[in-house]
């Protein structure tokens, strides 16, 4: 499991960093990211879903399982 | 290969493209693109390649900046008059993106130097304004198996085709012989609007970036014609020709594009 603290990182840089981290993972591996409330928490999970990953939220912690 | 924080920020808007990736960006960084002709087409091509992070951008041109160039060659400015085009373009590109290595070949591409200039390029973008140079560039690229994006603009007409030697039709397959002298004026003799050249050069840059990054479907075996007056675009199919003197004996390219 990889974790990435993206609090304080605005859109779209937070998604850029999350995507590059996901690129390093194998399918089925999981990435945890911490995001700011507001636009980041609305937009990053949505972007991850659009890329086909499995996404779950727990507060401002987003868990992305690579497809 | 990891991208630095500055690279991440500089390229963030292309890195968020679903079709793009860190790996695609890394492929650009290791690439060496050669731009033949730094004029109306070469200005947008070199600008977008350098801005996008192509690691090395080579510029080939023997010309100097003339006042009548400036309306269509936006890499050259009025204070650049009489200076070599490769130098004035390189200056702008280095300021635009210091991460990029810009190489200057202040020379006219000829039969003597074509093979040496093309050697080592991962892609060539032909932005020249003469049929003679287009065939020369095509033949050198075919001989060395280097992918090529060929483009031309004449008046409000534009044309682009992408060539992977050994895999798709080359310029000579598509245009077996140059048109008879006088029937088609060279770019030098003909009128052109800068914006029209910008359209064609931008298409060429896009094709080169797609090919280098390995995304999308390039203009292989297809010639794109653009009519700037009506904005009609036409794709004309073409194919490899048996016995083409440039590419018939080229083995299929190893890379999958
Ligand atoms: Zn051919």
mmCIF file of C-alpha atoms and ligand atoms in Angstrom:
data_model
loop_
_atom_site.group_PDB
_atom_site.id
_atom_site.type_symbol
_atom_site.label_atom_id
_atom_site.label_comp_id
_atom_site.label_asym_id
_atom_site.label_seq_id
_atom_site.Cartn_x
_atom_site.Cartn_y
_atom_site.Cartn_z
ATOM 1 C CA UNK A 1 0.000 0.000 0.000
ATOM 2 C CA UNK A 2 1.272 3.448 -0.929
ATOM 3 C CA UNK A 3 0.151 6.635 0.815
ATOM 4 C CA UNK A 4 0.354 10.162 -0.475
ATOM 5 C CA UNK A 5 -0.426 13.319 1.491
ATOM 6 C CA UNK A 6 -1.885 15.713 -1.044
ATOM 7 C CA UNK A 7 -3.323 18.189 1.417
ATOM 8 C CA UNK A 8 -2.328 21.705 0.369
ATOM 9 C CA UNK A 9 -1.874 20.553 -3.237
ATOM 10 C CA UNK A 10 -4.465 22.200 -5.490
ATOM 11 C CA UNK A 11 -6.214 20.792 -8.564
ATOM 12 C CA UNK A 12 -5.034 19.583 -10.986
ATOM 13 C CA UNK A 13 -1.580 19.001 -9.412
ATOM 14 C CA UNK A 14 -3.037 16.655 -6.793
ATOM 15 C CA UNK A 15 -4.469 14.439 -9.517
ATOM 16 C CA UNK A 16 -1.198 14.635 -11.497
ATOM 17 C CA UNK A 17 0.681 13.301 -8.459
ATOM 18 C CA UNK A 18 -1.917 10.647 -7.707
ATOM 19 C CA UNK A 19 -1.911 9.454 -11.339
ATOM 20 C CA UNK A 20 1.876 9.203 -11.459
ATOM 21 C CA UNK A 21 1.834 7.230 -8.181
ATOM 22 C CA UNK A 22 -0.843 4.910 -9.619
ATOM 23 C CA UNK A 23 1.293 4.402 -12.720
ATOM 24 C CA UNK A 24 3.968 2.805 -10.514
ATOM 25 C CA UNK A 25 1.489 0.287 -9.051
ATOM 26 C CA UNK A 26 0.339 -3.047 -10.407
ATOM 27 C CA UNK A 27 -3.336 -3.766 -11.037
ATOM 28 C CA UNK A 28 -5.160 -4.468 -7.777
ATOM 29 C CA UNK A 29 -2.613 -2.564 -5.668
ATOM 30 C CA UNK A 30 -3.895 0.260 -3.516
ATOM 31 C CA UNK A 31 -3.042 3.921 -3.140
ATOM 32 C CA UNK A 32 -4.227 6.026 -0.194
ATOM 33 C CA UNK A 33 -4.338 9.777 -0.693
ATOM 34 C CA UNK A 34 -5.175 12.540 1.746
ATOM 35 C CA UNK A 35 -6.988 15.452 0.097
ATOM 36 C CA UNK A 36 -8.279 18.879 1.053
ATOM 37 C CA UNK A 37 -12.016 19.316 1.408
ATOM 38 C CA UNK A 38 -13.806 21.173 -1.367
ATOM 39 C CA UNK A 39 -12.729 20.859 -4.992
ATOM 40 C CA UNK A 40 -9.933 18.297 -4.400
ATOM 41 C CA UNK A 41 -12.253 15.852 -2.606
ATOM 42 C CA UNK A 42 -14.913 16.326 -5.268
ATOM 43 C CA UNK A 43 -12.673 16.131 -8.286
ATOM 44 C CA UNK A 44 -9.820 13.666 -7.593
ATOM 45 C CA UNK A 45 -12.061 10.669 -6.701
ATOM 46 C CA UNK A 46 -14.179 11.435 -9.764
ATOM 47 C CA UNK A 47 -11.098 11.546 -12.020
ATOM 48 C CA UNK A 48 -9.890 8.246 -10.576
ATOM 49 C CA UNK A 49 -13.269 6.626 -11.244
ATOM 50 C CA UNK A 50 -13.253 7.965 -14.805
ATOM 51 C CA UNK A 51 -9.891 6.246 -15.308
ATOM 52 C CA UNK A 52 -11.589 3.006 -14.221
ATOM 53 C CA UNK A 53 -10.126 2.646 -10.725
ATOM 54 C CA UNK A 54 -12.074 1.548 -7.669
ATOM 55 C CA UNK A 55 -12.477 4.420 -5.226
ATOM 56 C CA UNK A 56 -13.625 4.541 -1.598
ATOM 57 C CA UNK A 57 -13.766 7.558 0.701
ATOM 58 C CA UNK A 58 -13.246 7.818 4.436
ATOM 59 C CA UNK A 59 -13.330 11.444 5.499
ATOM 60 C CA UNK A 60 -10.576 13.120 3.518
ATOM 61 C CA UNK A 61 -8.746 9.817 2.973
ATOM 62 C CA UNK A 62 -9.373 8.380 -0.475
ATOM 63 C CA UNK A 63 -8.446 4.823 -1.248
ATOM 64 C CA UNK A 64 -7.842 4.044 -4.911
ATOM 65 C CA UNK A 65 -7.455 0.434 -6.052
ATOM 66 C CA UNK A 66 -5.729 0.343 -9.411
ATOM 67 C CA UNK A 67 -7.737 -1.351 -12.093
ATOM 68 C CA UNK B 1 12.750 7.728 -14.578
ATOM 69 C CA UNK B 2 11.069 10.221 -12.293
ATOM 70 C CA UNK B 3 9.950 13.721 -13.163
ATOM 71 C CA UNK B 4 11.102 16.600 -10.987
ATOM 72 C CA UNK B 5 8.602 18.808 -9.128
ATOM 73 C CA UNK B 6 9.239 21.571 -11.670
ATOM 74 C CA UNK B 7 8.594 19.186 -14.560
ATOM 75 C CA UNK B 8 5.406 17.939 -12.897
ATOM 76 C CA UNK B 9 4.145 21.485 -12.635
ATOM 77 C CA UNK B 10 5.298 22.577 -16.107
ATOM 78 C CA UNK B 11 3.667 19.588 -17.801
ATOM 79 C CA UNK B 12 0.726 19.176 -15.407
ATOM 80 C CA UNK B 13 -1.925 20.052 -17.973
ATOM 81 C CA UNK B 14 -0.742 17.355 -20.350
ATOM 82 C CA UNK B 15 -0.062 14.876 -17.526
ATOM 83 C CA UNK B 16 -3.735 15.029 -16.499
ATOM 84 C CA UNK B 17 -4.827 13.950 -19.974
ATOM 85 C CA UNK B 18 -6.270 10.428 -19.687
ATOM 86 C CA UNK B 19 -4.267 9.468 -22.794
ATOM 87 C CA UNK B 20 -1.004 10.833 -21.377
ATOM 88 C CA UNK B 21 1.114 9.417 -18.538
ATOM 89 C CA UNK B 22 4.356 9.866 -16.680
ATOM 90 C CA UNK B 23 5.777 7.190 -18.976
ATOM 91 C CA UNK B 24 4.684 9.164 -22.059
ATOM 92 C CA UNK B 25 6.301 12.295 -20.637
ATOM 93 C CA UNK B 26 9.483 10.359 -19.927
ATOM 94 C CA UNK B 27 9.512 9.116 -23.524
ATOM 95 C CA UNK B 28 9.356 12.726 -24.717
ATOM 96 C CA UNK B 29 12.263 13.649 -22.467
ATOM 97 C CA UNK B 30 14.538 11.011 -23.966
ATOM 98 C CA UNK B 31 13.472 11.889 -27.526
ATOM 99 C CA UNK B 32 15.464 13.806 -30.091
ATOM 100 C CA UNK B 33 13.313 15.643 -32.628
ATOM 101 C CA UNK B 34 14.802 17.260 -35.714
ATOM 102 C CA UNK B 35 12.926 20.182 -37.262
ATOM 103 C CA UNK B 36 13.956 20.825 -40.864
ATOM 104 C CA UNK B 37 13.209 24.449 -41.676
ATOM 105 C CA UNK B 38 12.608 27.054 -38.980
ATOM 106 C CA UNK B 39 10.115 29.214 -40.827
ATOM 107 C CA UNK B 40 6.339 29.296 -41.077
ATOM 108 C CA UNK B 41 5.825 25.616 -40.195
ATOM 109 C CA UNK B 42 8.975 25.166 -38.147
ATOM 110 C CA UNK B 43 8.097 28.002 -35.766
ATOM 111 C CA UNK B 44 4.969 26.385 -34.304
ATOM 112 C CA UNK B 45 6.464 22.896 -34.565
ATOM 113 C CA UNK B 46 9.640 23.745 -32.637
ATOM 114 C CA UNK B 47 7.679 25.830 -30.124
ATOM 115 C CA UNK B 48 5.199 23.066 -29.268
ATOM 116 C CA UNK B 49 7.820 20.313 -29.189
ATOM 117 C CA UNK B 50 10.052 22.294 -26.845
ATOM 118 C CA UNK B 51 7.121 23.430 -24.705
ATOM 119 C CA UNK B 52 5.838 19.857 -24.385
ATOM 120 C CA UNK B 53 9.200 18.653 -23.079
ATOM 121 C CA UNK B 54 10.863 16.880 -26.006
ATOM 122 C CA UNK B 55 14.363 16.401 -24.577
ATOM 123 C CA UNK B 56 16.358 17.508 -27.605
ATOM 124 C CA UNK B 57 15.094 19.710 -30.420
ATOM 125 C CA UNK B 58 17.392 20.128 -33.417
ATOM 126 C CA UNK B 59 16.874 23.033 -35.810
ATOM 127 C CA UNK B 60 18.074 22.933 -39.425
ATOM 128 C CA UNK B 61 17.999 26.092 -41.518
ATOM 129 C CA UNK B 62 20.548 28.101 -43.440
ATOM 130 C CA UNK B 63 18.439 31.238 -43.723
ATOM 131 C CA UNK B 64 18.538 34.586 -41.992
ATOM 132 C CA UNK B 65 15.490 36.447 -40.718
ATOM 133 C CA UNK B 66 13.916 38.773 -43.295
ATOM 134 C CA UNK B 67 11.259 41.402 -42.718
ATOM 135 C CA UNK B 68 8.884 39.548 -45.051
ATOM 136 C CA UNK B 69 9.174 36.409 -42.860
ATOM 137 C CA UNK B 70 7.766 37.929 -39.706
ATOM 138 C CA UNK B 71 4.056 37.740 -40.570
ATOM 139 C CA UNK B 72 4.167 33.929 -40.573
ATOM 140 C CA UNK B 73 7.217 32.870 -38.544
ATOM 141 C CA UNK B 74 6.377 33.689 -34.936
ATOM 142 C CA UNK B 75 9.664 32.416 -33.487
ATOM 143 C CA UNK B 76 11.426 35.375 -35.112
ATOM 144 C CA UNK B 77 10.948 38.969 -33.939
ATOM 145 C CA UNK B 78 11.738 42.315 -35.544
ATOM 146 C CA UNK B 79 15.055 42.804 -33.673
ATOM 147 C CA UNK B 80 16.170 39.448 -35.149
ATOM 148 C CA UNK B 81 16.417 40.779 -38.727
ATOM 149 C CA UNK B 82 19.483 39.509 -40.627
ATOM 150 C CA UNK B 83 20.381 37.022 -37.877
ATOM 151 C CA UNK B 84 20.536 33.273 -38.553
ATOM 152 C CA UNK B 85 17.101 31.710 -38.048
ATOM 153 C CA UNK B 86 18.486 28.757 -36.107
ATOM 154 C CA UNK B 87 20.097 31.132 -33.579
ATOM 155 C CA UNK B 88 17.095 33.417 -33.089
ATOM 156 C CA UNK B 89 14.748 30.443 -32.792
ATOM 157 C CA UNK B 90 17.059 28.595 -30.394
ATOM 158 C CA UNK B 91 17.226 31.663 -28.149
ATOM 159 C CA UNK B 92 13.422 31.773 -27.781
ATOM 160 C CA UNK B 93 13.095 28.017 -27.258
ATOM 161 C CA UNK B 94 15.739 28.005 -24.495
ATOM 162 C CA UNK B 95 13.893 30.789 -22.702
ATOM 163 C CA UNK B 96 10.575 29.020 -23.212
ATOM 164 C CA UNK B 97 11.820 25.744 -21.748
ATOM 165 C CA UNK B 98 15.300 25.551 -20.189
ATOM 166 C CA UNK B 99 14.783 21.798 -19.631
ATOM 167 C CA UNK B 100 15.161 21.260 -23.363
ATOM 168 C CA UNK B 101 18.441 20.874 -25.231
ATOM 169 C CA UNK B 102 18.276 22.917 -28.459
ATOM 170 C CA UNK B 103 20.763 22.060 -31.199
ATOM 171 C CA UNK B 104 21.449 24.444 -34.071
ATOM 172 C CA UNK B 105 22.404 23.289 -37.562
ATOM 173 C CA UNK B 106 22.908 26.522 -39.478
ATOM 174 C CA UNK B 107 23.155 24.687 -42.785
ATOM 175 C CA UNK B 108 21.181 23.905 -45.894
ATOM 176 C CA UNK B 109 20.100 20.278 -45.980
ATOM 177 C CA UNK B 110 21.810 18.661 -48.951
ATOM 178 C CA UNK B 111 22.552 15.224 -50.341
ATOM 179 C CA UNK B 112 25.970 15.479 -48.708
ATOM 180 C CA UNK B 113 24.815 16.165 -45.151
ATOM 181 C CA UNK B 114 21.241 14.767 -44.988
ATOM 182 C CA UNK B 115 22.185 11.330 -43.625
ATOM 183 C CA UNK B 116 24.503 12.780 -40.996
ATOM 184 C CA UNK B 117 21.972 15.390 -39.840
ATOM 185 C CA UNK B 118 19.122 12.862 -39.584
ATOM 186 C CA UNK B 119 21.307 10.278 -37.800
ATOM 187 C CA UNK B 120 20.325 9.862 -34.166
ATOM 188 C CA UNK B 121 16.959 11.582 -34.464
ATOM 189 C CA UNK B 122 13.975 9.792 -32.944
ATOM 190 C CA UNK B 123 11.682 11.738 -35.250
ATOM 191 C CA UNK B 124 12.041 14.287 -38.045
ATOM 192 C CA UNK B 125 9.486 16.996 -38.777
ATOM 193 C CA UNK B 126 9.827 18.334 -42.298
ATOM 194 C CA UNK B 127 8.971 22.022 -42.316
ATOM 195 C CA UNK B 128 10.895 22.836 -45.470
ATOM 196 C CA UNK B 129 9.501 24.813 -48.367
ATOM 197 C CA UNK B 130 10.825 22.928 -51.381
ATOM 198 C CA UNK B 131 10.053 19.617 -53.038
ATOM 199 C CA UNK B 132 13.756 18.914 -53.391
ATOM 200 C CA UNK B 133 14.259 19.061 -49.620
ATOM 201 C CA UNK B 134 11.101 17.048 -48.936
ATOM 202 C CA UNK B 135 12.348 14.123 -51.037
ATOM 203 C CA UNK B 136 15.798 14.446 -49.520
ATOM 204 C CA UNK B 137 14.412 14.331 -45.966
ATOM 205 C CA UNK B 138 12.094 11.459 -46.851
ATOM 206 C CA UNK B 139 14.889 9.401 -48.360
ATOM 207 C CA UNK B 140 17.243 9.990 -45.430
ATOM 208 C CA UNK B 141 14.485 9.059 -42.935
ATOM 209 C CA UNK B 142 13.602 5.911 -44.890
ATOM 210 C CA UNK B 143 17.249 4.875 -45.159
ATOM 211 C CA UNK B 144 17.675 5.163 -41.390
ATOM 212 C CA UNK B 145 14.206 4.051 -40.321
ATOM 213 C CA UNK B 146 13.405 7.365 -38.636
ATOM 214 C CA UNK B 147 9.708 8.356 -38.425
ATOM 215 C CA UNK B 148 8.833 11.536 -40.302
ATOM 216 C CA UNK B 149 6.016 14.070 -40.218
ATOM 217 C CA UNK B 150 5.846 15.839 -43.549
ATOM 218 C CA UNK B 151 3.885 19.047 -43.981
ATOM 219 C CA UNK B 152 3.286 21.729 -46.545
ATOM 220 C CA UNK B 153 1.280 24.907 -46.827
ATOM 221 C CA UNK B 154 0.408 26.789 -49.974
ATOM 222 C CA UNK B 155 -1.991 29.691 -49.911
ATOM 223 C CA UNK B 156 -4.974 28.497 -47.884
ATOM 224 C CA UNK B 157 -4.174 24.856 -48.551
ATOM 225 C CA UNK B 158 -2.347 22.622 -46.124
ATOM 226 C CA UNK B 159 -1.227 19.027 -46.169
ATOM 227 C CA UNK B 160 0.217 16.690 -43.545
ATOM 228 C CA UNK B 161 1.250 13.044 -43.627
ATOM 229 C CA UNK B 162 3.103 10.904 -41.105
ATOM 230 C CA UNK B 163 5.532 8.223 -42.169
ATOM 231 C CA UNK B 164 6.898 5.241 -40.283
ATOM 232 C CA UNK B 165 9.408 3.796 -42.750
ATOM 233 C CA UNK B 166 8.835 0.147 -43.503
ATOM 234 C CA UNK B 167 5.337 0.302 -42.104
ATOM 235 C CA UNK B 168 3.438 3.059 -43.922
ATOM 236 C CA UNK B 169 3.619 4.875 -47.242
ATOM 237 C CA UNK B 170 6.530 7.281 -47.485
ATOM 238 C CA UNK B 171 6.443 10.674 -49.181
ATOM 239 C CA UNK B 172 7.801 9.117 -52.373
ATOM 240 C CA UNK B 173 5.130 6.367 -52.301
ATOM 241 C CA UNK B 174 2.436 9.037 -52.072
ATOM 242 C CA UNK B 175 4.032 11.535 -54.456
ATOM 243 C CA UNK B 176 6.096 9.539 -56.900
ATOM 244 C CA UNK B 177 7.570 12.537 -58.687
ATOM 245 C CA UNK B 178 7.675 16.222 -57.891
ATOM 246 C CA UNK B 179 5.169 18.292 -59.842
ATOM 247 C CA UNK B 180 6.645 19.803 -63.005
ATOM 248 C CA UNK B 181 8.616 22.959 -62.412
ATOM 249 C CA UNK B 182 6.434 26.055 -62.557
ATOM 250 C CA UNK B 183 3.114 24.228 -62.087
ATOM 251 C CA UNK B 184 3.350 24.552 -58.326
ATOM 252 C CA UNK B 185 5.088 27.609 -56.941
ATOM 253 C CA UNK B 186 7.361 27.112 -53.959
ATOM 254 C CA UNK B 187 6.283 28.611 -50.662
ATOM 255 C CA UNK B 188 8.784 31.382 -51.326
ATOM 256 C CA UNK B 189 6.901 32.528 -54.413
ATOM 257 C CA UNK B 190 3.405 32.002 -53.136
ATOM 258 C CA UNK B 191 1.319 33.935 -50.683
ATOM 259 C CA UNK B 192 0.459 32.514 -47.306
ATOM 260 C CA UNK B 193 -1.187 33.742 -44.135
ATOM 261 C CA UNK B 194 0.747 33.090 -40.966
ATOM 262 C CA UNK B 195 -2.301 31.669 -39.242
ATOM 263 C CA UNK B 196 -2.755 29.064 -41.999
ATOM 264 C CA UNK B 197 0.843 27.916 -41.631
ATOM 265 C CA UNK B 198 0.205 27.831 -37.890
ATOM 266 C CA UNK B 199 -2.669 25.380 -38.391
ATOM 267 C CA UNK B 200 -0.514 23.037 -40.473
ATOM 268 C CA UNK B 201 2.503 23.337 -38.165
ATOM 269 C CA UNK B 202 0.322 22.642 -35.131
ATOM 270 C CA UNK B 203 -1.006 19.477 -36.781
ATOM 271 C CA UNK B 204 2.582 18.411 -37.494
ATOM 272 C CA UNK B 205 3.611 19.069 -33.891
ATOM 273 C CA UNK B 206 0.619 17.095 -32.624
ATOM 274 C CA UNK B 207 1.483 14.166 -34.878
ATOM 275 C CA UNK B 208 5.114 14.205 -33.697
ATOM 276 C CA UNK B 209 4.092 14.317 -30.023
ATOM 277 C CA UNK B 210 1.566 11.480 -30.515
ATOM 278 C CA UNK B 211 4.194 9.350 -32.207
ATOM 279 C CA UNK B 212 6.864 10.046 -29.578
ATOM 280 C CA UNK B 213 4.488 9.430 -26.673
ATOM 281 C CA UNK B 214 2.857 6.425 -28.336
ATOM 282 C CA UNK B 215 -0.691 7.733 -28.051
ATOM 283 C CA UNK B 216 -3.516 8.051 -30.549
ATOM 284 C CA UNK B 217 -3.550 7.131 -34.201
ATOM 285 C CA UNK B 218 -1.074 8.950 -36.440
ATOM 286 C CA UNK B 219 -1.662 9.939 -40.067
ATOM 287 C CA UNK B 220 -0.138 6.722 -41.433
ATOM 288 C CA UNK B 221 -1.191 5.852 -44.986
ATOM 289 C CA UNK B 222 -3.445 8.911 -44.818
ATOM 290 C CA UNK B 223 -2.806 12.399 -46.116
ATOM 291 C CA UNK B 224 -4.675 15.173 -44.348
ATOM 292 C CA UNK B 225 -5.705 18.051 -46.585
ATOM 293 C CA UNK B 226 -6.929 21.239 -44.942
ATOM 294 C CA UNK B 227 -8.676 24.044 -46.815
ATOM 295 C CA UNK B 228 -8.336 27.118 -44.645
ATOM 296 C CA UNK B 229 -10.894 29.088 -46.624
ATOM 297 C CA UNK B 230 -13.773 26.652 -46.112
ATOM 298 C CA UNK B 231 -12.305 24.757 -43.128
ATOM 299 C CA UNK B 232 -12.977 21.530 -44.974
ATOM 300 C CA UNK B 233 -10.654 18.689 -44.072
ATOM 301 C CA UNK B 234 -10.156 15.633 -46.208
ATOM 302 C CA UNK B 235 -8.267 12.421 -45.483
ATOM 303 C CA UNK B 236 -6.874 10.819 -48.615
ATOM 304 C CA UNK B 237 -5.776 7.200 -48.317
ATOM 305 C CA UNK B 238 -2.382 6.232 -49.667
ATOM 306 C CA UNK B 239 -0.303 3.065 -49.480
ATOM 307 C CA UNK B 240 3.217 1.727 -49.807
ATOM 308 C CA UNK B 241 4.303 1.280 -53.377
ATOM 309 C CA UNK B 242 6.166 -1.828 -54.535
ATOM 310 C CA UNK B 243 9.587 -0.858 -55.752
ATOM 311 C CA UNK B 244 9.544 2.567 -54.090
ATOM 312 C CA UNK B 245 13.176 3.633 -54.362
ATOM 313 C CA UNK B 246 13.081 5.142 -50.874
ATOM 314 C CA UNK B 247 11.242 2.642 -48.691
ATOM 315 C CA UNK B 248 10.620 -0.640 -50.535
ATOM 316 C CA UNK B 249 13.645 -2.301 -48.975
ATOM 317 C CA UNK B 250 13.224 -0.865 -45.486
ATOM 318 C CA UNK B 251 12.406 -3.613 -42.958
ATOM 319 C CA UNK B 252 9.285 -3.100 -40.866
ATOM 320 C CA UNK B 253 9.920 -0.722 -37.991
ATOM 321 C CA UNK B 254 10.549 -2.621 -34.738
ATOM 322 C CA UNK B 255 8.656 -0.161 -32.548
ATOM 323 C CA UNK B 256 4.883 -0.387 -32.388
ATOM 324 C CA UNK B 257 3.425 3.024 -32.953
HETATM 325 ZN ZN1 LIG C 1 8.085 4.758 -50.274
#
